[in-house]
PDB file of C-alpha atoms in Angstrom:
ATOM      1  CA  UNK A 679      -0.164  -0.227   0.184  1.00 55.00           C
ATOM      2  CA  UNK A 680       1.239   3.560  -0.879  1.00 74.00           C
ATOM      3  CA  UNK A 681       1.792   5.831   2.595  1.00 91.00           C
ATOM      4  CA  UNK A 682       0.164   8.253   1.021  1.00 94.00           C
ATOM      5  CA  UNK A 683      -1.505  10.284   3.785  1.00 96.00           C
ATOM      6  CA  UNK A 684      -4.172  13.735   2.689  1.00 97.00           C
ATOM      7  CA  UNK A 685      -4.600  16.362   6.087  1.00 97.00           C
ATOM      8  CA  UNK A 686      -6.900  18.327   5.540  1.00 97.00           C
ATOM      9  CA  UNK A 687      -6.081  21.486   8.181  1.00 95.00           C
ATOM     10  CA  UNK A 688      -2.697  20.777   7.826  1.00 94.00           C
ATOM     11  CA  UNK A 689      -1.355  24.289   8.232  1.00 94.00           C
ATOM     12  CA  UNK A 690      -1.623  24.564  11.487  1.00 92.00           C
ATOM     13  CA  UNK A 691      -2.733  22.959  14.949  1.00 90.00           C
ATOM     14  CA  UNK A 692      -3.150  19.576  14.982  1.00 91.00           C
ATOM     15  CA  UNK A 693      -3.134  18.711  11.569  1.00 94.00           C
ATOM     16  CA  UNK A 694       0.357  20.373  11.366  1.00 95.00           C
ATOM     17  CA  UNK A 695       1.755  18.254  14.562  1.00 94.00           C
ATOM     18  CA  UNK A 696       0.541  15.338  12.507  1.00 95.00           C
ATOM     19  CA  UNK A 697       2.226  16.104   9.231  1.00 96.00           C
ATOM     20  CA  UNK A 698       5.659  16.700  11.000  1.00 96.00           C
ATOM     21  CA  UNK A 699       5.401  13.539  12.284  1.00 95.00           C
ATOM     22  CA  UNK A 700       3.674  10.944   9.985  1.00 95.00           C
ATOM     23  CA  UNK A 701       6.572  13.098   7.814  1.00 96.00           C
ATOM     24  CA  UNK A 702       9.396  11.536  10.089  1.00 94.00           C
ATOM     25  CA  UNK A 703       7.850   8.358   9.848  1.00 93.00           C
ATOM     26  CA  UNK A 704       8.326   8.116   5.550  1.00 93.00           C
ATOM     27  CA  UNK A 705       4.757  10.016   4.178  1.00 95.00           C
ATOM     28  CA  UNK A 706       4.095  12.079   1.118  1.00 95.00           C
ATOM     29  CA  UNK A 707       2.276  14.021   1.867  1.00 97.00           C
ATOM     30  CA  UNK A 708      -0.660  16.488   1.094  1.00 97.00           C
ATOM     31  CA  UNK A 709      -0.520  19.894   4.004  1.00 98.00           C
ATOM     32  CA  UNK A 710      -4.858  20.725   2.884  1.00 98.00           C
ATOM     33  CA  UNK A 711      -5.549  24.700   4.113  1.00 96.00           C
ATOM     34  CA  UNK A 712      -7.764  26.744   2.782  1.00 95.00           C
ATOM     35  CA  UNK A 713      -4.341  29.941   2.106  1.00 96.00           C
ATOM     36  CA  UNK A 714      -2.099  27.903  -0.612  1.00 96.00           C
ATOM     37  CA  UNK A 715       0.761  29.710   0.778  1.00 97.00           C
ATOM     38  CA  UNK A 716       0.776  28.943   4.371  1.00 96.00           C
ATOM     39  CA  UNK A 717       0.488  24.686   3.266  1.00 97.00           C
ATOM     40  CA  UNK A 718       3.440  25.501   0.849  1.00 96.00           C
ATOM     41  CA  UNK A 719       5.646  26.877   3.279  1.00 96.00           C
ATOM     42  CA  UNK A 720       4.739  23.872   6.227  1.00 96.00           C
ATOM     43  CA  UNK A 721       5.061  21.395   3.009  1.00 96.00           C
ATOM     44  CA  UNK A 722       8.296  22.944   2.467  1.00 95.00           C
ATOM     45  CA  UNK A 723       9.233  22.651   6.055  1.00 95.00           C
ATOM     46  CA  UNK A 724       8.932  19.000   6.377  1.00 95.00           C
ATOM     47  CA  UNK A 725      11.714  18.259   3.200  1.00 88.00           C
ATOM     48  CA  UNK A 726      11.451  15.746   0.996  1.00 82.00           C
ATOM     49  CA  UNK A 727       8.511  15.668  -1.653  1.00 89.00           C
ATOM     50  CA  UNK A 728       5.308  16.788  -0.442  1.00 96.00           C
ATOM     51  CA  UNK A 729       2.829  18.893  -1.738  1.00 97.00           C
ATOM     52  CA  UNK A 730       0.253  21.940  -1.094  1.00 97.00           C
ATOM     53  CA  UNK A 731      -3.361  22.108  -2.023  1.00 98.00           C
ATOM     54  CA  UNK A 732      -5.357  24.922  -1.860  1.00 97.00           C
ATOM     55  CA  UNK A 733      -9.324  23.789  -1.012  1.00 97.00           C
ATOM     56  CA  UNK A 734     -12.154  24.810   0.997  1.00 96.00           C
ATOM     57  CA  UNK A 735     -13.893  22.293   2.792  1.00 96.00           C
ATOM     58  CA  UNK A 736     -17.195  22.970   3.062  1.00 95.00           C
ATOM     59  CA  UNK A 737     -17.473  23.150  -1.251  1.00 96.00           C
ATOM     60  CA  UNK A 738     -18.104  19.744  -2.762  1.00 96.00           C
ATOM     61  CA  UNK A 739     -16.354  20.906  -5.975  1.00 97.00           C
ATOM     62  CA  UNK A 740     -13.183  21.911  -4.201  1.00 97.00           C
ATOM     63  CA  UNK A 741     -12.684  18.971  -2.766  1.00 97.00           C
ATOM     64  CA  UNK A 742     -13.278  16.502  -5.401  1.00 97.00           C
ATOM     65  CA  UNK A 743     -10.404  18.971  -7.223  1.00 97.00           C
ATOM     66  CA  UNK A 744      -8.165  18.351  -4.852  1.00 97.00           C
ATOM     67  CA  UNK A 745      -8.258  14.543  -4.823  1.00 97.00           C
ATOM     68  CA  UNK A 746      -8.058  14.057  -8.062  1.00 96.00           C
ATOM     69  CA  UNK A 747      -4.747  16.879  -8.405  1.00 97.00           C
ATOM     70  CA  UNK A 748      -3.738  14.571  -5.129  1.00 96.00           C
ATOM     71  CA  UNK A 749      -3.820  11.655  -6.708  1.00 94.00           C
ATOM     72  CA  UNK A 750      -2.495  12.963  -9.851  1.00 96.00           C
ATOM     73  CA  UNK A 751       0.404  14.038  -8.222  1.00 95.00           C
ATOM     74  CA  UNK A 752       1.521  12.197  -5.418  1.00 94.00           C
ATOM     75  CA  UNK A 753      -0.906   8.549  -6.358  1.00 92.00           C
ATOM     76  CA  UNK A 754      -4.226   7.147  -4.734  1.00 92.00           C
ATOM     77  CA  UNK A 755      -4.478   8.959  -1.073  1.00 94.00           C
ATOM     78  CA  UNK A 756      -4.618   6.079   1.732  1.00 93.00           C
ATOM     79  CA  UNK A 757      -4.539   7.735   4.933  1.00 95.00           C
ATOM     80  CA  UNK A 758      -6.521  10.812   5.175  1.00 96.00           C
ATOM     81  CA  UNK A 759      -6.648  13.248   8.532  1.00 95.00           C
ATOM     82  CA  UNK A 760      -9.821  15.440   8.668  1.00 94.00           C
ATOM     83  CA  UNK A 761      -8.378  18.540  10.564  1.00 92.00           C
ATOM     84  CA  UNK A 762      -9.757  21.653   9.174  1.00 91.00           C
ATOM     85  CA  UNK A 763     -11.974  23.690  11.266  1.00 86.00           C
ATOM     86  CA  UNK A 764     -13.228  27.092  12.345  1.00 83.00           C
ATOM     87  CA  UNK A 765     -14.559  28.348  15.816  1.00 78.00           C
ATOM     88  CA  UNK A 766     -16.734  30.781  15.862  1.00 73.00           C
ATOM     89  CA  UNK A 767     -17.707  30.339  19.873  1.00 69.00           C
ATOM     90  CA  UNK A 768     -20.129  33.549  20.897  1.00 69.00           C
ATOM     91  CA  UNK A 769     -23.303  32.998  23.766  1.00 71.00           C
ATOM     92  CA  UNK A 770     -25.975  31.179  21.414  1.00 74.00           C
ATOM     93  CA  UNK A 771     -27.785  34.806  21.506  1.00 79.00           C
ATOM     94  CA  UNK A 772     -25.561  36.782  20.076  1.00 82.00           C
ATOM     95  CA  UNK A 773     -23.935  34.664  17.887  1.00 82.00           C
ATOM     96  CA  UNK A 774     -25.508  35.127  13.890  1.00 89.00           C
ATOM     97  CA  UNK A 775     -26.598  32.563  11.442  1.00 88.00           C
ATOM     98  CA  UNK A 776     -24.769  32.885   8.733  1.00 90.00           C
ATOM     99  CA  UNK A 777     -21.524  32.161  11.888  1.00 86.00           C
ATOM    100  CA  UNK A 778     -23.840  29.053  12.374  1.00 86.00           C
ATOM    101  CA  UNK A 779     -23.571  28.174   9.066  1.00 89.00           C
ATOM    102  CA  UNK A 780     -19.957  28.889   8.348  1.00 88.00           C
ATOM    103  CA  UNK A 781     -18.941  26.437  11.475  1.00 86.00           C
ATOM    104  CA  UNK A 782     -21.385  23.722  10.524  1.00 88.00           C
ATOM    105  CA  UNK A 783     -20.470  23.582   7.187  1.00 89.00           C
ATOM    106  CA  UNK A 784     -16.164  23.391   8.101  1.00 89.00           C
ATOM    107  CA  UNK A 785     -16.678  21.433  10.506  1.00 85.00           C
ATOM    108  CA  UNK A 786     -19.259  19.873   9.840  1.00 89.00           C
ATOM    109  CA  UNK A 787     -20.450  19.071   5.951  1.00 93.00           C
ATOM    110  CA  UNK A 788     -16.856  18.781   5.155  1.00 93.00           C
ATOM    111  CA  UNK A 789     -15.084  16.297   7.404  1.00 93.00           C
ATOM    112  CA  UNK A 790     -18.207  14.762   5.018  1.00 95.00           C
ATOM    113  CA  UNK A 791     -17.540  15.848   1.711  1.00 96.00           C
ATOM    114  CA  UNK A 792     -13.594  14.554   2.073  1.00 96.00           C
ATOM    115  CA  UNK A 793     -14.490  11.462   3.292  1.00 95.00           C
ATOM    116  CA  UNK A 794     -17.001  10.972   0.204  1.00 96.00           C
ATOM    117  CA  UNK A 795     -14.006  11.587  -1.716  1.00 96.00           C
ATOM    118  CA  UNK A 796     -11.798   9.264   0.189  1.00 95.00           C
ATOM    119  CA  UNK A 797     -13.693   6.384   0.039  1.00 93.00           C
ATOM    120  CA  UNK A 798     -14.306   5.978  -3.683  1.00 90.00           C
ATOM    121  CA  UNK A 799     -11.198   5.249  -3.945  1.00 86.00           C
ATOM    122  CA  UNK A 800     -11.008   3.677  -0.077  1.00 90.00           C
ATOM    123  CA  UNK A 801     -13.483   1.247  -1.303  1.00 89.00           C
ATOM    124  CA  UNK A 802     -11.459  -0.921  -3.123  1.00 87.00           C
ATOM    125  CA  UNK A 803      -7.818  -0.558  -2.096  1.00 87.00           C
ATOM    126  CA  UNK A 804      -7.917   0.216   1.665  1.00 87.00           C
ATOM    127  CA  UNK A 805      -6.927   3.047   3.453  1.00 90.00           C
ATOM    128  CA  UNK A 806      -7.488   4.843   6.768  1.00 91.00           C
ATOM    129  CA  UNK A 807      -9.264   7.020   8.198  1.00 92.00           C
ATOM    130  CA  UNK A 808      -8.915   9.362  11.266  1.00 92.00           C
ATOM    131  CA  UNK A 809     -11.283  12.995  12.152  1.00 89.00           C
ATOM    132  CA  UNK A 810     -10.389  15.125  14.686  1.00 85.00           C
ATOM    133  CA  UNK A 811     -11.750  16.618  17.417  1.00 71.00           C
ATOM    134  CA  UNK A 812      -9.921  19.789  19.588  1.00 59.00           C
ATOM    135  CA  UNK A 813      -7.521  20.884  21.192  1.00 62.00           C
ATOM    136  CA  UNK A 814      -5.943  23.450  22.703  1.00 59.00           C
ATOM    137  CA  UNK A 815      -4.711  25.350  19.741  1.00 65.00           C
ATOM    138  CA  UNK A 816      -5.198  28.911  18.121  1.00 63.00           C
ATOM    139  CA  UNK A 817      -8.694  27.983  16.980  1.00 59.00           C
ATOM    140  CA  UNK A 818      -9.055  27.151  20.981  1.00 63.00           C
ATOM    141  CA  UNK A 819      -7.577  30.303  21.949  1.00 65.00           C
ATOM    142  CA  UNK A 820     -10.466  32.277  23.321  1.00 63.00           C
ATOM    143  CA  UNK A 821     -11.963  29.613  25.184  1.00 64.00           C
ATOM    144  CA  UNK A 822     -11.848  30.867  29.529  1.00 67.00           C
ATOM    145  CA  UNK A 823      -9.391  28.257  29.136  1.00 67.00           C
ATOM    146  CA  UNK A 824      -8.463  28.879  33.528  1.00 73.00           C
ATOM    147  CA  UNK A 825     -12.249  27.257  33.814  1.00 70.00           C
ATOM    148  CA  UNK A 826     -11.983  24.468  31.203  1.00 72.00           C
ATOM    149  CA  UNK A 827      -8.362  23.789  32.937  1.00 77.00           C
ATOM    150  CA  UNK A 828     -10.291  22.790  36.119  1.00 78.00           C
ATOM    151  CA  UNK A 829     -12.603  20.407  34.963  1.00 79.00           C
ATOM    152  CA  UNK A 830     -10.200  18.305  32.996  1.00 80.00           C
ATOM    153  CA  UNK A 831      -8.509  15.945  35.693  1.00 84.00           C
ATOM    154  CA  UNK A 832      -4.868  15.997  34.761  1.00 85.00           C
ATOM    155  CA  UNK A 833      -4.903  20.280  35.346  1.00 83.00           C
ATOM    156  CA  UNK A 834      -4.402  21.318  31.398  1.00 83.00           C
ATOM    157  CA  UNK A 835      -5.332  20.736  27.748  1.00 80.00           C
ATOM    158  CA  UNK A 836      -3.880  18.165  25.774  1.00 81.00           C
ATOM    159  CA  UNK A 837      -0.893  19.369  23.229  1.00 85.00           C
ATOM    160  CA  UNK A 838      -0.853  19.417  19.215  1.00 87.00           C
ATOM    161  CA  UNK A 839       2.237  16.100  19.560  1.00 90.00           C
ATOM    162  CA  UNK A 840      -0.093  13.754  21.519  1.00 89.00           C
ATOM    163  CA  UNK A 841      -3.047  14.098  19.566  1.00 88.00           C
ATOM    164  CA  UNK A 842      -0.632  13.720  16.576  1.00 92.00           C
ATOM    165  CA  UNK A 843       0.699  10.186  18.296  1.00 92.00           C
ATOM    166  CA  UNK A 844      -3.224   8.491  18.941  1.00 90.00           C
ATOM    167  CA  UNK A 845      -3.563   9.886  14.431  1.00 91.00           C
ATOM    168  CA  UNK A 846      -0.739   7.696  13.468  1.00 93.00           C
ATOM    169  CA  UNK A 847      -1.519   5.600  15.167  1.00 92.00           C
ATOM    170  CA  UNK A 848      -5.566   5.220  14.287  1.00 92.00           C
ATOM    171  CA  UNK A 849      -3.854   5.453  10.313  1.00 91.00           C
ATOM    172  CA  UNK A 850      -0.989   2.900  11.372  1.00 91.00           C
ATOM    173  CA  UNK A 851      -3.831   0.368  12.608  1.00 90.00           C
ATOM    174  CA  UNK A 852      -5.817  -1.490  10.253  1.00 85.00           C
ATOM    175  CA  UNK A 853      -8.085  -3.912  11.994  1.00 89.00           C
ATOM    176  CA  UNK A 854      -8.865  -0.365  14.477  1.00 89.00           C
ATOM    177  CA  UNK A 855     -12.205   0.353  12.730  1.00 87.00           C
ATOM    178  CA  UNK A 856     -15.420   2.891  13.662  1.00 86.00           C
ATOM    179  CA  UNK A 857     -13.888   3.652  17.029  1.00 85.00           C
ATOM    180  CA  UNK A 858     -14.276   6.455  18.713  1.00 84.00           C
ATOM    181  CA  UNK A 859     -10.555   7.319  20.863  1.00 86.00           C
ATOM    182  CA  UNK A 860     -10.930   9.546  23.188  1.00 84.00           C
ATOM    183  CA  UNK A 861      -8.069  11.921  23.693  1.00 84.00           C
ATOM    184  CA  UNK A 862      -9.175  14.334  26.692  1.00 81.00           C
ATOM    185  CA  UNK A 863      -6.904  14.740  29.764  1.00 83.00           C
ATOM    186  CA  UNK A 864      -9.460  12.392  31.261  1.00 82.00           C
ATOM    187  CA  UNK A 865     -12.238  14.956  31.548  1.00 78.00           C
ATOM    188  CA  UNK A 866     -15.194  12.509  30.147  1.00 75.00           C
ATOM    189  CA  UNK A 867     -13.926  10.582  33.496  1.00 79.00           C
ATOM    190  CA  UNK A 868     -15.627  13.463  35.149  1.00 75.00           C
ATOM    191  CA  UNK A 869     -18.691  13.801  32.835  1.00 61.00           C
TER     192      UNK A 869
END
């Protein structure tokens, strides 16, 4: 099996940490972000022959085109990491409807569209997909951290590299399927 991995949201946060770890393990990577220049910078920093692509995961045509380009330049995508996401957190009464729709389109629909595109070849050839939640990144920087940390048994937010190790574990474990791996510092234990 080829070791080609598409990392949506690979230019920062969890996606970037996954990219760094997978590059060290010899994967050929597609770093995908809305901002092509940032994605190119990350791909270049990784060394090797990794490629960068621009894609708005909320647009099915963009997702399909990106998969076509990846397959043309890298070969079949065997591994998919969905780490693209946006955060529009606010009090519900203050949240604009367009912000809610934007967040749903990117965080939910975007992951569904990338999975749909990847499954076209993975159904016959095999592969792995990991959809990512969140830890402390640029996307969560506006949350009230001190209050949230008190509810986490480990007393801190997870680091992107800690989540990256869990993601690579799942990608490289072909007999694990349909599983939700909770990487939350024990938060689930107290809820």
